[in-house]
Tab-separated table of C-alpha atoms in Angstrom:
chain	number	residue	atom	x	y	z
A	12	MET	CA	0.000	0.000	0.000
A	13	THR	CA	1.388	3.327	-0.957
A	14	ALA	CA	1.870	6.173	1.474
A	15	SER	CA	-0.961	8.224	-0.042
A	16	ALA	CA	-3.362	5.313	0.304
A	17	LYS	CA	-2.405	4.891	3.917
A	18	VAL	CA	-3.035	8.582	4.586
A	19	ALA	CA	-6.453	8.420	2.928
A	20	ALA	CA	-7.394	5.327	4.882
A	21	GLY	CA	-6.303	6.991	8.120
A	22	ALA	CA	-8.321	10.110	7.334
A	23	ARG	CA	-11.458	8.053	6.642
A	24	SER	CA	-10.964	6.173	9.859
A	25	LEU	CA	-10.530	9.387	11.808
A	26	GLY	CA	-13.581	10.921	10.169
A	27	GLY	CA	-15.693	7.914	11.011
A	28	THR	CA	-14.520	7.967	14.579
A	29	LEU	CA	-15.323	11.683	14.936
A	30	ALA	CA	-18.762	11.261	13.391
A	31	HIS	CA	-19.528	8.362	15.666
A	32	GLY	CA	-18.412	10.432	18.647
A	33	ILE	CA	-20.555	13.411	17.651
A	34	VAL	CA	-23.633	11.212	17.224
A	35	ALA	CA	-23.019	9.619	20.560
A	36	MET	CA	-22.582	13.018	22.210
A	37	ALA	CA	-25.784	14.258	20.576
A	38	HIS	CA	-27.710	11.242	21.798
A	39	ASN	CA	-26.291	11.680	25.251
A	40	SER	CA	-27.047	15.451	25.229
A	41	LEU	CA	-30.656	14.870	24.139
A	42	ALA	CA	-31.009	12.241	26.810
A	43	LEU	CA	-29.549	14.639	29.348
A	44	VAL	CA	-31.916	17.425	28.252
A	45	GLY	CA	-34.846	15.021	28.448
A	46	LEU	CA	-33.859	13.954	31.923
A	47	LEU	CA	-33.493	17.614	32.954
A	48	VAL	CA	-36.948	18.534	31.584
A	49	ALA	CA	-38.520	15.541	33.296
A	50	PHE	CA	-36.835	16.450	36.546
A	51	CYS	CA	-38.021	20.075	36.323
A	52	ALA	CA	-41.551	18.951	35.526
A	53	LEU	CA	-41.622	16.581	38.464
A	54	THR	CA	-40.203	19.283	40.723
A	55	LEU	CA	-42.774	21.870	39.627
A	56	PHE	CA	-45.581	19.339	39.918
A	57	SER	CA	-44.612	18.490	43.454
A	58	ARG	CA	-43.714	22.044	44.517
A	59	ALA	CA	-46.696	24.392	44.015
A	60	ASP	CA	-44.729	27.331	45.409
A	61	LEU	CA	-42.031	26.946	42.752
A	62	ARG	CA	-44.667	26.595	40.048
A	63	ASN	CA	-46.465	29.770	41.154
A	64	ALA	CA	-43.195	31.660	41.370
A	65	GLY	CA	-42.319	30.605	37.846
A	66	GLU	CA	-45.730	31.631	36.525
A	67	ASP	CA	-45.436	35.035	38.204
A	68	TYR	CA	-42.007	35.588	36.722
A	69	LEU	CA	-43.200	34.642	33.242
A	70	ARG	CA	-46.298	36.859	33.530
A	71	THR	CA	-44.227	39.826	34.688
A	72	TRP	CA	-41.819	39.344	31.814
A	73	LEU	CA	-44.615	39.226	29.245
A	74	GLN	CA	-46.301	42.350	30.682
A	75	ALA	CA	-43.005	44.221	30.599
A	76	ARG	CA	-42.572	43.350	26.932
A	77	GLN	CA	-46.123	44.454	26.154
A	78	GLU	CA	-45.665	47.786	27.933
A	79	SER	CA	-42.428	48.345	26.072
A	80	ALA	CA	-44.221	47.754	22.781
A	81	ILE	CA	-47.019	50.203	23.754
A	82	ASP	CA	-44.475	52.847	24.760
A	83	ALA	CA	-42.700	52.403	21.461
A	84	GLY	CA	-46.021	52.806	19.622
A	85	ASP	CA	-46.849	55.987	21.538
A	86	ALA	CA	-43.439	57.418	20.718
A	87	ALA	CA	-44.053	56.660	17.057
A	88	ALA	CA	-47.477	58.317	17.282
A	89	ASP	CA	-45.932	61.478	18.711
A	90	SER	CA	-43.474	61.653	15.864
A	91	THR	CA	-45.927	60.829	13.070
A	92	GLY	CA	-49.066	62.514	14.388
A	93	GLY	CA	-51.061	59.393	15.309
A	94	THR	CA	-51.335	55.650	14.887
A	95	ASP	CA	-53.629	53.615	12.710
A	96	THR	CA	-55.590	52.646	15.836
A	97	ASN	CA	-56.258	56.290	16.699
A	98	ILE	CA	-57.335	57.002	13.146
A	99	ILE	CA	-59.762	54.072	13.148
A	100	ALA	CA	-61.205	55.153	16.509
A	101	ALA	CA	-61.763	58.697	15.210
A	102	VAL	CA	-63.630	57.374	12.183
A	103	ASP	CA	-65.791	55.204	14.417
A	104	ARG	CA	-66.705	58.227	16.541
A	105	ALA	CA	-67.760	60.324	13.561
A	106	THR	CA	-71.501	60.626	12.923
A	107	ALA	CA	-71.243	60.485	9.157
A	108	THR	CA	-71.782	58.146	6.237
A	109	ASN	CA	-71.932	58.287	2.462
A	110	PRO	CA	-75.416	59.458	1.374
A	111	GLN	CA	-75.078	57.438	-1.833
A	112	GLN	CA	-75.243	54.281	0.255
A	113	LEU	CA	-78.770	55.159	1.430
A	114	PRO	CA	-81.961	54.188	-0.376
A	115	LYS	CA	-82.764	56.617	-3.172
A	116	ASN	CA	-85.529	58.476	-1.321
A	117	GLN	CA	-83.431	58.888	1.831
A	118	ALA	CA	-80.416	60.090	-0.146
A	119	ALA	CA	-82.607	62.683	-1.884
A	120	VAL	CA	-83.827	63.964	1.492
A	121	ALA	CA	-80.274	64.120	2.866
A	122	TYR	CA	-78.972	66.141	-0.076
A	123	TRP	CA	-81.986	68.469	-0.075
A	124	LEU	CA	-81.721	69.200	3.656
A	125	ALA	CA	-77.948	69.638	3.391
A	126	LYS	CA	-78.376	72.284	0.704
A	127	LYS	CA	-81.193	74.105	2.468
A	128	TYR	CA	-79.650	74.201	5.945
A	129	ARG	CA	-76.014	74.432	4.832
A	130	VAL	CA	-75.005	71.257	6.612
A	131	ALA	CA	-72.665	68.571	5.263
A	132	PRO	CA	-74.657	65.739	3.633
A	133	GLU	CA	-72.579	62.998	5.308
A	134	PRO	CA	-73.770	63.610	8.902
A	135	LEU	CA	-77.258	64.346	7.606
A	136	ALA	CA	-77.253	60.953	5.913
A	137	VAL	CA	-76.889	59.317	9.344
A	138	LEU	CA	-79.727	61.393	10.778
A	139	VAL	CA	-82.014	60.696	7.833
A	140	SER	CA	-81.324	56.964	8.058
A	141	GLU	CA	-81.917	57.011	11.819
A	142	ALA	CA	-85.152	58.994	11.429
A	143	PHE	CA	-86.502	56.426	8.977
A	144	GLN	CA	-85.496	53.587	11.310
A	145	VAL	CA	-87.004	55.222	14.403
A	146	GLY	CA	-90.091	56.205	12.448
A	147	LYS	CA	-90.609	52.584	11.499
A	148	GLU	CA	-90.243	51.511	15.118
A	149	THR	CA	-92.551	54.175	16.542
A	150	LYS	CA	-95.095	54.421	13.704
A	151	LEU	CA	-94.206	58.103	13.242
A	152	ASP	CA	-93.557	59.612	9.832
A	153	PRO	CA	-89.754	59.977	9.537
A	154	THR	CA	-90.163	63.174	7.552
A	155	LEU	CA	-92.039	64.648	10.543
A	156	ILE	CA	-89.094	63.799	12.811
A	157	LEU	CA	-86.722	65.494	10.366
A	158	ALA	CA	-89.020	68.505	10.152
A	159	ILE	CA	-88.927	68.964	13.935
A	160	MET	CA	-85.125	68.820	13.907
A	161	ALA	CA	-85.053	71.376	11.101
A	162	VAL	CA	-87.331	73.823	12.907
A	163	GLU	CA	-85.872	73.275	16.372
A	164	SER	CA	-82.131	73.400	15.697
A	165	SER	CA	-81.500	73.664	11.941
A	166	PHE	CA	-79.603	70.385	12.437
A	167	ASN	CA	-77.120	71.849	14.901
A	168	PRO	CA	-76.453	69.011	17.402
A	169	PHE	CA	-74.944	71.458	19.919
A	170	ALA	CA	-77.785	73.997	19.932
A	171	GLN	CA	-79.096	75.202	23.286
A	172	SER	CA	-81.941	77.555	24.080
A	173	SER	CA	-82.036	80.123	26.850
A	174	VAL	CA	-84.080	77.756	29.024
A	175	GLY	CA	-81.878	74.693	28.586
A	176	ALA	CA	-83.414	72.855	25.641
A	177	GLN	CA	-80.502	71.046	24.000
A	178	GLY	CA	-79.457	69.250	20.875
A	179	LEU	CA	-81.097	68.460	17.562
A	180	MET	CA	-84.589	67.994	18.963
A	181	GLN	CA	-84.148	70.680	21.660
A	182	VAL	CA	-85.072	68.329	24.486
A	183	MET	CA	-85.210	69.786	28.003
A	184	THR	CA	-82.339	67.673	29.300
A	185	LYS	CA	-82.828	68.492	32.993
A	186	ILE	CA	-86.461	67.416	32.810
A	187	HIS	CA	-85.845	64.250	30.807
A	188	THR	CA	-82.623	63.123	32.472
A	189	ASP	CA	-84.143	59.687	33.089
A	190	LYS	CA	-84.522	59.140	29.347
A	191	TYR	CA	-80.773	59.578	28.896
A	192	GLU	CA	-79.790	57.052	31.579
A	193	HIS	CA	-80.002	54.208	29.088
A	194	PHE	CA	-77.511	56.074	26.883
A	195	GLY	CA	-74.960	56.734	29.624
A	196	GLY	CA	-76.137	60.002	31.157
A	197	HIS	CA	-77.279	63.520	30.304
A	198	PHE	CA	-74.162	64.348	28.251
A	199	ALA	CA	-75.607	62.024	25.614
A	200	ALA	CA	-77.974	64.897	24.792
A	201	PHE	CA	-75.237	66.157	22.476
A	202	ASP	CA	-74.940	62.867	20.646
A	203	PRO	CA	-77.096	63.463	17.549
A	204	VAL	CA	-78.562	59.962	17.312
A	205	THR	CA	-79.303	59.771	21.043
A	206	ASN	CA	-80.945	63.209	21.064
A	207	LEU	CA	-83.070	62.160	18.105
A	208	ARG	CA	-84.297	59.032	19.864
A	209	VAL	CA	-85.034	60.804	23.142
A	210	GLY	CA	-86.779	63.648	21.302
A	211	VAL	CA	-89.012	61.179	19.480
A	212	LYS	CA	-89.934	59.547	22.792
A	213	VAL	CA	-90.879	62.952	24.216
A	214	LEU	CA	-92.897	63.703	21.070
A	215	GLN	CA	-94.752	60.408	21.399
A	216	GLU	CA	-95.705	61.257	24.971
A	217	CYS	CA	-96.880	64.715	23.922
A	218	ILE	CA	-99.047	63.354	21.100
A	219	GLN	CA	-100.529	60.714	23.392
A	220	ARG	CA	-101.322	63.343	26.013
A	221	ALA	CA	-102.862	65.782	23.534
A	222	GLY	CA	-104.693	63.196	21.454
A	223	SER	CA	-103.606	64.698	18.120
A	224	LEU	CA	-100.485	65.560	16.186
A	225	GLU	CA	-101.030	69.310	16.198
A	226	GLY	CA	-101.901	69.240	19.875
A	227	GLY	CA	-98.825	67.141	20.554
A	228	LEU	CA	-96.631	69.690	18.778
A	229	LYS	CA	-98.148	72.398	20.968
A	230	TYR	CA	-97.192	70.389	24.038
A	231	TYR	CA	-93.760	69.718	22.588
A	232	VAL	CA	-92.930	73.394	22.107
A	233	GLY	CA	-94.120	74.227	25.615
A	234	ALA	CA	-97.322	76.064	24.722
A	235	ALA	CA	-99.810	73.567	26.150
A	236	ASN	CA	-101.734	76.116	28.237
A	237	LEU	CA	-101.253	79.129	25.955
A	238	PRO	CA	-103.929	80.392	23.537
A	239	ASP	CA	-101.750	79.416	20.562
A	240	ASP	CA	-98.274	78.156	19.807
A	241	GLY	CA	-97.191	81.173	17.771
A	242	GLY	CA	-97.319	79.184	14.561
A	243	TYR	CA	-94.910	76.462	15.682
A	244	ALA	CA	-97.090	73.516	14.650
A	245	ALA	CA	-97.848	75.144	11.308
A	246	LYS	CA	-94.153	75.706	10.675
A	247	VAL	CA	-93.279	72.091	11.505
A	248	LEU	CA	-96.106	70.706	9.393
A	249	ALA	CA	-95.132	72.942	6.471
A	250	GLU	CA	-91.549	71.670	6.556
A	251	HIS	CA	-92.906	68.143	6.948
A	252	PHE	CA	-94.968	68.714	3.802
A	253	ARG	CA	-91.861	69.772	1.846
A	254	ILE	CA	-89.587	66.967	3.070
A	255	LYS	CA	-92.265	64.374	2.337
A	256	GLN	CA	-92.457	65.597	-1.256
A	257	VAL	CA	-88.696	65.253	-1.611
A	258	ALA	CA	-88.856	61.727	-0.193
A	259	ASN	CA	-91.543	60.935	-2.772
A	260	GLY	CA	-89.258	61.988	-5.617
A	261	ARG	CA	-89.944	65.692	-6.107
A	262	SER	CA	-86.721	67.699	-6.292
A	263	ASN	CA	-88.445	71.099	-6.001
A	264	PRO	CA	-91.215	70.689	-3.437
A	265	ALA	CA	-94.229	72.946	-3.614
A	266	GLU	CA	-95.313	75.099	-0.710
A	267	PRO	CA	-98.122	73.722	1.448
A	268	PRO	CA	-101.571	75.272	1.040
A	269	ALA	CA	-102.125	78.183	3.403
A	270	LYS	CA	-104.402	77.544	6.372
A	271	PRO	CA	-106.210	80.251	8.322
A	272	SER	CA	-105.057	80.478	11.916
A	273	LEU	CA	-107.676	78.980	14.220
A	274	SER	CA	-106.431	81.131	17.074
A	275	ALA	CA	-106.758	84.420	15.205
A	276	LYS	CA	-109.725	86.567	16.173
A	277	ALA	CA	-111.237	88.596	13.385
A	278	SER	CA	-112.535	91.224	15.780
A	279	VAL	CA	-109.063	92.035	17.063
A	280	PRO	CA	-106.828	94.126	14.777
A	281	ALA	CA	-103.442	92.625	14.023
A	282	THR	CA	-101.677	95.587	15.609
A	283	THR	CA	-103.297	94.825	18.979
A	284	MET	CA	-102.441	91.126	19.055
A	285	PRO	CA	-99.882	90.201	21.757
A	286	ALA	CA	-96.323	89.822	20.572
A	287	VAL	CA	-95.100	86.248	20.617
A	288	GLN	CA	-91.445	85.531	21.119
A	289	ASN	CA	-89.354	82.385	21.365
A	290	LYS	CA	-91.827	80.142	19.523
A	291	ALA	CA	-94.894	81.432	21.354
A	292	SER	CA	-93.512	80.367	24.685
A	293	GLU	CA	-93.154	83.850	26.180
A	294	PRO	CA	-96.446	85.692	26.737
A	295	ALA	CA	-96.714	89.383	26.021
A	296	ALA	CA	-96.284	91.786	28.905
A	297	PRO	CA	-99.513	93.368	30.197
A	298	ALA	CA	-99.959	97.039	30.971
A	299	ASP	CA	-97.821	98.655	33.697
A	300	GLY	CA	-98.834	97.567	37.169
A	301	ALA	CA	-101.087	94.774	35.927
A	302	THR	CA	-100.855	91.209	37.185
A	303	ALA	CA	-100.331	88.440	34.675
A	304	THR	CA	-100.773	84.681	34.894
A	305	VAL	CA	-97.575	83.231	33.522
A	306	ALA	CA	-97.658	79.681	32.192
A	307	LEU	CA	-94.668	77.615	33.157
A	308	VAL	CA	-94.575	74.804	30.643
A	309	ASP	CA	-91.937	72.327	29.586
A	310	LYS	CA	-91.733	70.076	26.572
A	311	SER	CA	-93.112	67.145	28.500
A	312	GLY	CA	-96.434	68.986	28.640
A	313	ALA	CA	-96.436	69.642	32.378
A	314	ALA	CA	-97.883	73.071	33.116
A	315	VAL	CA	-98.153	75.224	36.219
A	316	ALA	CA	-99.799	78.633	36.410
A	317	GLN	CA	-98.634	81.286	38.836
A	318	PRO	CA	-99.363	85.008	39.249
A	319	ALA	CA	-96.485	87.343	38.598
A	320	LYS	CA	-95.912	91.075	38.436
A	321	THR	CA	-95.035	92.362	34.994
A	322	GLU	CA	-92.084	94.439	36.079
A	323	SER	CA	-90.405	91.448	37.792
A	324	THR	CA	-91.368	88.669	35.374
A	325	THR	CA	-89.067	87.384	32.658
A	326	VAL	CA	-90.093	83.927	31.493
A	327	SER	CA	-88.823	82.120	28.438
A	328	MET	CA	-90.403	78.810	27.583
A	329	GLY	CA	-88.995	75.665	25.989
A	330	SER	CA	-87.802	75.054	22.599
């Protein structure tokens, strides 16, 4: 055998020996690891205190990693102006939708109201959709609900009157606080959809109490025990007439037919009629020194009469 052949044979023998040793070491290492895992498992199973300590350590470590990730996200938000999560939350909070996604008649109403009252059509689309849904639930014409919002607040969800009527439907929040409890409290009065639903509930109660729609509107505006409502019901019904035409497909609604005022007295000249302010809720002042009976009325229809001196009486009723 030549020298080169002997070297090759020795190298192969050495290689085989090393490989065999590595395999043996690997088998022994795996066996050792297995024995170690089994031992740890048996120890933890038998020692509840060690097991609990290990769980606490692992939980603390995971929480620390999570907090680090949140801090890193906040730092990125500060540098970029916000995170995707914040953006999604803001969109979810917005009371707006695409009017083109509504049924054709509702979309027409949304666009018409948006143009007339100079309000964006996207939030109006939500209100129109909600009015139709609530109207279906309560058996009220949705265009009537929209007409009341138009007359009361011109679709300003943050409107407030001098006597505390708030929101789209100008609900007396302090009087109807109980109706907002289901929605999380009285601050929900400034949520457009919540105010709409509470306002409709108040309107239902007013109509039921009065026995008619026009009478219910008189209760709603706070003129239940006044001679007339200053034209409030007529104004609401006129806007209802227009919106209903738009919902029925007419882009340029006609004006409603004029109706003579039932409260007007032909024998009394127009110049002598009492001035009506704040939607007929504030009675005219009598002559100096005279005593007036001032009607205290809220939108729930409750009314109390009390005598008051003209010079010390300043009463403004609900809307």
